[in-house]
Each structure stands twice: as structure tokens, then as C-alpha cells.
Short mmCIF file of C-alpha atoms and ligand atoms in Angstrom, two decimals:
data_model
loop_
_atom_site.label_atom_id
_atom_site.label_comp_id
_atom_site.label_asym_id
_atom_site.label_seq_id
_atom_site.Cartn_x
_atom_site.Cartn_y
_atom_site.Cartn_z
CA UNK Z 1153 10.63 53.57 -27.15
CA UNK Z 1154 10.80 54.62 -23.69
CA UNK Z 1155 7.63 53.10 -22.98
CA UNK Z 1156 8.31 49.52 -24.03
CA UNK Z 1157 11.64 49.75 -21.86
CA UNK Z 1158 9.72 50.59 -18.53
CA UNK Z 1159 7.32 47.80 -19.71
CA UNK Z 1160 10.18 45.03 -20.19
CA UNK Z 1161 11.55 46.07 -16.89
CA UNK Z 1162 8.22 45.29 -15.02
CA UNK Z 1163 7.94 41.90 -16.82
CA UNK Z 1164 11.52 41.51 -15.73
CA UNK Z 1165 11.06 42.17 -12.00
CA UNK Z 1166 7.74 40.06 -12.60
CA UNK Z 1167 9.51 36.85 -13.52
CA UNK Z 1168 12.27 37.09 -11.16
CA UNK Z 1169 9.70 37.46 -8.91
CA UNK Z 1170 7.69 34.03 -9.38
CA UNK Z 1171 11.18 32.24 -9.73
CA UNK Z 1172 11.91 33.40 -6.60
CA UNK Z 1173 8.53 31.94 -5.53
CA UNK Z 1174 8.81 28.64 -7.00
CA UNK Z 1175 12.34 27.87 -5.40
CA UNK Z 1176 10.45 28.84 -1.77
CA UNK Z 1177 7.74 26.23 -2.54
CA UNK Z 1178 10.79 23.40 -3.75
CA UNK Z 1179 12.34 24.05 -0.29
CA UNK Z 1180 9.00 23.65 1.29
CA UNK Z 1181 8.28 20.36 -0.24
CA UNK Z 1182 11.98 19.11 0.21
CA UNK Z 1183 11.51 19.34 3.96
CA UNK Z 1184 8.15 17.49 3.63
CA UNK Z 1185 10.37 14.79 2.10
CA UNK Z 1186 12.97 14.20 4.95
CA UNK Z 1187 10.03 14.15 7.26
CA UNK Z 1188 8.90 11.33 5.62
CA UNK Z 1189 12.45 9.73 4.78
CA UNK Z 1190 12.54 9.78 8.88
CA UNK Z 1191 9.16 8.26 9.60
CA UNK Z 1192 10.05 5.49 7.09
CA UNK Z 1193 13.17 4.70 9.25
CA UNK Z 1194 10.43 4.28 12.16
CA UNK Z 1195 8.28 1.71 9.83
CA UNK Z 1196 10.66 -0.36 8.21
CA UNK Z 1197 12.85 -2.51 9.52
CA UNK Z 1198 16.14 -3.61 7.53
CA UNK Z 1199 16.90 -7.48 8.53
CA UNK Z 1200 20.35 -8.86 8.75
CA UNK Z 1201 21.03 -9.36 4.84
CA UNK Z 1202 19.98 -5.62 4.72
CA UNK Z 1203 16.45 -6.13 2.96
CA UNK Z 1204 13.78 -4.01 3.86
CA UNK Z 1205 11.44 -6.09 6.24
CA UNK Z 1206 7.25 -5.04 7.75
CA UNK Z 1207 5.93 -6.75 10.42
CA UNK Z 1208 2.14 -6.86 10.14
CA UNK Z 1209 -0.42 -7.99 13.26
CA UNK Z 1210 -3.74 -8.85 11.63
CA UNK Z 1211 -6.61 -8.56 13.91
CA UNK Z 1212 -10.00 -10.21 14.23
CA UNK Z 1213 -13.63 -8.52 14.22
CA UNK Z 1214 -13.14 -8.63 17.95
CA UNK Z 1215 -9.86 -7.02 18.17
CA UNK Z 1216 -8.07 -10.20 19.05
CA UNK Z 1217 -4.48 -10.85 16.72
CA UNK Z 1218 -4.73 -13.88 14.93
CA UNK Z 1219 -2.42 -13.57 12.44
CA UNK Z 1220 0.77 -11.72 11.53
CA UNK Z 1221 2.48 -11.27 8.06
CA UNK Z 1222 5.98 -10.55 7.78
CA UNK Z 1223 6.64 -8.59 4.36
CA UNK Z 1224 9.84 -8.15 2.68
CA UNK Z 1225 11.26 -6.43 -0.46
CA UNK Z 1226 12.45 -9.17 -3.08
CA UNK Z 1227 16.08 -8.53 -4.66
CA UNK Z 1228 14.17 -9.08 -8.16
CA UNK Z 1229 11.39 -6.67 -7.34
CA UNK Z 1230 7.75 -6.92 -5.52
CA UNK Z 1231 7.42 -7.47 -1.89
CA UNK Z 1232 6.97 -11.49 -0.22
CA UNK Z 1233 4.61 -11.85 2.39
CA UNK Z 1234 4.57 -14.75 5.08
CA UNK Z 1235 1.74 -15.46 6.86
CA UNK Z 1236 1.19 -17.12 9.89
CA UNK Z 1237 -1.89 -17.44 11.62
CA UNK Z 1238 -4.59 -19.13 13.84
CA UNK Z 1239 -8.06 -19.01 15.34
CA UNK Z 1240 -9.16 -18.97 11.85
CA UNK Z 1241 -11.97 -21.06 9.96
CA UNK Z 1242 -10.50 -23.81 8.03
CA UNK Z 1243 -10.65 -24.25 3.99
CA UNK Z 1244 -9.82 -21.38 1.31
CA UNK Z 1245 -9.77 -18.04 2.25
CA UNK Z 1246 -8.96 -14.59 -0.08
CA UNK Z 1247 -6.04 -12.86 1.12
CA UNK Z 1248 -5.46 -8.86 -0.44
CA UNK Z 1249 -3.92 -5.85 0.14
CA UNK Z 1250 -6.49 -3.01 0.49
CA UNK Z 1251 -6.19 0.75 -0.19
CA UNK Z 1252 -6.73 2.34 3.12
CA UNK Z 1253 -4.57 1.64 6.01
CA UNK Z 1254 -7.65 1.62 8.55
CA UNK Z 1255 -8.81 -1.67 10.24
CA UNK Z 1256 -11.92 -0.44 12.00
CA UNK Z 1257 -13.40 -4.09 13.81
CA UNK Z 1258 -15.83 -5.47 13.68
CA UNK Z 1259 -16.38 -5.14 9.85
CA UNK Z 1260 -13.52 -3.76 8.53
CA UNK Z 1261 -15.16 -1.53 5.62
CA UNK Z 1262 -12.42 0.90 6.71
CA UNK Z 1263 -9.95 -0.47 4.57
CA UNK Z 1264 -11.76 0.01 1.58
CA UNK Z 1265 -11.26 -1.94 -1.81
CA UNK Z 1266 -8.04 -3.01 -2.85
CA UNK Z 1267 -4.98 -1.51 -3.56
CA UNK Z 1268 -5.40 -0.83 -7.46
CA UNK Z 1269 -3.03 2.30 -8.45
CA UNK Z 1270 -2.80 0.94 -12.05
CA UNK Z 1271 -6.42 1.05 -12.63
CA UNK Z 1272 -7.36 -3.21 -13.46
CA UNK Z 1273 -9.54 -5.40 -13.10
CA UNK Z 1274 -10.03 -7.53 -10.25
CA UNK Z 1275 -8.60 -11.28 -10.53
CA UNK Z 1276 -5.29 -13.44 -12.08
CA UNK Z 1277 -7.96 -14.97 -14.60
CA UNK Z 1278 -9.38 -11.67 -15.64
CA UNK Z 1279 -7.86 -10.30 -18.58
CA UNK Z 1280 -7.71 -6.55 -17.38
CA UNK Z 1281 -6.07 -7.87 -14.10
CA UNK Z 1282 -4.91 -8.71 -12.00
CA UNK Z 1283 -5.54 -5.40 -9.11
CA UNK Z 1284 -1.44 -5.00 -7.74
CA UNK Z 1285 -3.03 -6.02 -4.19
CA UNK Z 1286 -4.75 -9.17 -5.22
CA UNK Z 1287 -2.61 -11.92 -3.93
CA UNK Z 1288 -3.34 -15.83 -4.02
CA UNK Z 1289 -5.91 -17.65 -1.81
CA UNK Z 1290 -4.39 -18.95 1.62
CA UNK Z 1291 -5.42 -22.27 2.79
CA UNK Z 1292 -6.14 -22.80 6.75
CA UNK Z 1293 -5.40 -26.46 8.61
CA UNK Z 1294 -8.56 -27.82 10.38
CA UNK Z 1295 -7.07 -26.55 13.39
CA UNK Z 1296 -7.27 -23.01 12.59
CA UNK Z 1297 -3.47 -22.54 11.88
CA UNK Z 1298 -2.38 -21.32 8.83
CA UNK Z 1299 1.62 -20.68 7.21
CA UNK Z 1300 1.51 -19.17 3.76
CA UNK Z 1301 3.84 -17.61 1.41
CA UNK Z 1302 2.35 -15.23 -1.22
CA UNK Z 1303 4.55 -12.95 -3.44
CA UNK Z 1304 3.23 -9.38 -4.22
CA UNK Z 1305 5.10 -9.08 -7.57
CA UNK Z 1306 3.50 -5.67 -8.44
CA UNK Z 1307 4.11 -3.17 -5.07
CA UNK Z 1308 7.14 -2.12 -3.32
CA UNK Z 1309 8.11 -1.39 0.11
CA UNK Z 1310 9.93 1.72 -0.97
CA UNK Z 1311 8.58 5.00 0.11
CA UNK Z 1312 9.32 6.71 -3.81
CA UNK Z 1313 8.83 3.55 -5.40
CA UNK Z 1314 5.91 2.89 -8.14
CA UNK Z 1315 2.86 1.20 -6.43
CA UNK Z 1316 4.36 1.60 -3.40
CA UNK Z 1317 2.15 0.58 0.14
CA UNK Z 1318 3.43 3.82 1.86
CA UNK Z 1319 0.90 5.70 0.57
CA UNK Z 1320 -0.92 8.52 2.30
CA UNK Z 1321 -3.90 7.02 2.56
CA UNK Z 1322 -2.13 4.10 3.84
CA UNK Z 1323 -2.70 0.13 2.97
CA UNK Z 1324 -3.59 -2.94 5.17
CA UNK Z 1325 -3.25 -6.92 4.76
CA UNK Z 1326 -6.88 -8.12 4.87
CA UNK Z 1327 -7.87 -12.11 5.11
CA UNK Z 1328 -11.63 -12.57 4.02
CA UNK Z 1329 -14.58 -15.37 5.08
CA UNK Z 1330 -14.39 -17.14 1.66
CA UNK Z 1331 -11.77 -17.93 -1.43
CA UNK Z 1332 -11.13 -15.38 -4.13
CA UNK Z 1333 -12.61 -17.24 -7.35
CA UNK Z 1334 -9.70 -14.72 -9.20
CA UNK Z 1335 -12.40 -13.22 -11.53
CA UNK Z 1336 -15.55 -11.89 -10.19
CA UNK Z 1337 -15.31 -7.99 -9.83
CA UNK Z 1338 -14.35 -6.11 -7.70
CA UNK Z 1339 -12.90 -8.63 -4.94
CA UNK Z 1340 -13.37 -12.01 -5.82
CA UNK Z 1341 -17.19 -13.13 -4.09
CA UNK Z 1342 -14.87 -13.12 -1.08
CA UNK Z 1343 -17.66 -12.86 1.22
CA UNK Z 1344 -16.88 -10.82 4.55
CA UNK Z 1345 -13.23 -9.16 6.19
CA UNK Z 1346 -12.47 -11.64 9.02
CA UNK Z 1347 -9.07 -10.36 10.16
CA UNK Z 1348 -7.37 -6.91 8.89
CA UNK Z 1349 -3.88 -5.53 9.74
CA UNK Z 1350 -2.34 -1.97 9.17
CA UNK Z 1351 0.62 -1.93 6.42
CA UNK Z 1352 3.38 -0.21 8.34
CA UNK Z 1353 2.16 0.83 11.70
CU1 CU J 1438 -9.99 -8.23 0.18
#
């Protein structure tokens, strides 16, 4: 009898002791929280009407800015991105967000494939698609200018938000050589990463 009391005391002490533990390591990861709550406040703007509001500058493989995308959190959800551009080759070019906010010229490989946190398919006319980064073709002027507005229906601009573009890894706005023919895995027969621009920096 005396033995199973000493024995329910050290089990005791033992499970005070790992609750004590894991309300040290909820601390620790609630200050890793505000740290990123004030970075956020460094990233993203809030416009007059109080939406949330990223200012992208999309770079060529030379390093020169050619284009810059304005992104903004829609009251019904999803992020819209305008795009307005120049220097660029004329005709039908993909347009995507891509998983890694790197945009290493002249190439661009840095930014890796596109942002796809629910696991699709690549493409609107695929029927495991579309990827949440695949966005619709923009079309440049014969003078190299472009002005598009694409809607993002599937990501967020909120830090704790599902599919959000603050992740660690960061994402990045990335305009390809060719169009996106929406179905051919995994980007589209694209061709190559003409311009790229960090999500957020
Ligand atoms: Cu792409």
C-alpha cells in the first residue's frame, strides 16, 4: 500500500512537471507570433478604405523592373492583382504565383513551381485544378505595355489565413515567355520566367 502511494506521487510530480513544460514552449511560440504580427505591419500596406494592399516590382532576367502588381485583399475573399507593365514581348503570356519568394535573374528557377498548398493539378481546364497560384493569361500591346486585372480567388493576404502568400518560404508574382494553355502539367508549356517579383518584400 505504501508502495503504490510513493509511486502515484512520482507520476504526480511527473505530470506537473511536463505541464509546466508545455506552457514554457506556448509562451515561446506566442512571442514568435507577435514577431511576425510586427513584420506583417512592415509588408502590408492598408489603403484608404482600410483593405490590405502589396505592392509588387517584377524584375527582368537582367535585373531591370518592368512591371509592378499591386495586390489587394477582396471584401468577398481571394486577393486582386493589377498589373502594369512594359518592355515586355507582345501576345499571350502565363502569369502565376510561385512557391518560393526568391527571384534569382537571369532564370528565375529560384522561385520554384507554383504556389499549390492544396495539392491540384495544374490548369482551370484540368479537372484536379486549378493550382491556388495559377492565375489567367495576361495579354501585352505591341508596344510592350501591358494593364491587367487577374483575381486570385483561392489565397489570402492574411498572415493566419488558409493559403495564405506569407508563407515562410515566401511567394513571388512570376510572368513567363509563352501563354498558359490551362492544362498541361505542371505549369502550363509556359516556356521560360521572363520577369519575377518577390510577394511582400
Ligand atoms: Cu509560372
Amino acid at each position: 500500500m505504501h508502495k503504490y502511494g510513493r509511486g502515484l506521487f512520482i507520476i504526480m510530480i511527473a505530470i506537473i512537471s511536463l505541464s509546466a513544460c508545455t506552457q514554457t514552449n506556448n509562451n515561446e511560440s506566442k512571442s514568435t507570433d507577435d514577431q511576425a504580427d510586427v513584420e506583417s505591419q512592415e509588408t502590408v500596406e492598408t489603403n484608404a478604405s482600410g483593405v490590405e494592399e502589396v505592392l509588387v516590382t517584377l524584375m527582368n532576367a537582367d535585373g531591370k523592373t518592368v512591371a509592378t502588381a499591386t495586390l489587394t485583399e477582396k471584401a468577398e475573399g481571394g486577393v486582386g492583382i493589377i498589373l502594369e507593365g512594359e518592355d515586355l514581348p507582345p501576345g499571350e503570356l502565363a502569369f502565376h504565383i510561385h512557391e518560393s519568394g526568391q527571384c534569382v535573374p537571369p532564370d528565375f528557377e529560384t522561385a520554384g513551381g507554383h504556389y499549390n498548398p492544396t495539392g491540384s493539378k495544374h490548369g482551370f481546364k484540368h479537372p484536379e485544378g486549378p493550382h491556388a497560384g495559377d492565375l489567367k493569361n495576361i495579354t501585352v500591346n505591341e508596344d510592350g505595355t501591358v494593364y491587367a486585372e487577374v483575381e486570385a480567388p483561392m489565397v489570402t493576404l492574411k498572415r493566419d489565413g488558409e493559403n495564405t502568400l506569407f508563407t515562410k518560404e515566401g511567394t513571388s508574382l512570376i510572368i513567363h515567355a509563352g501563354p498558359d494553355d490551362y492544362i498541361s502539367q505542371p505549369s502550363g508549356d509556359a516556356g521560360d520566367r521572363i520577369a519575377c517579383g518577390v510577394i511582400g518584400e
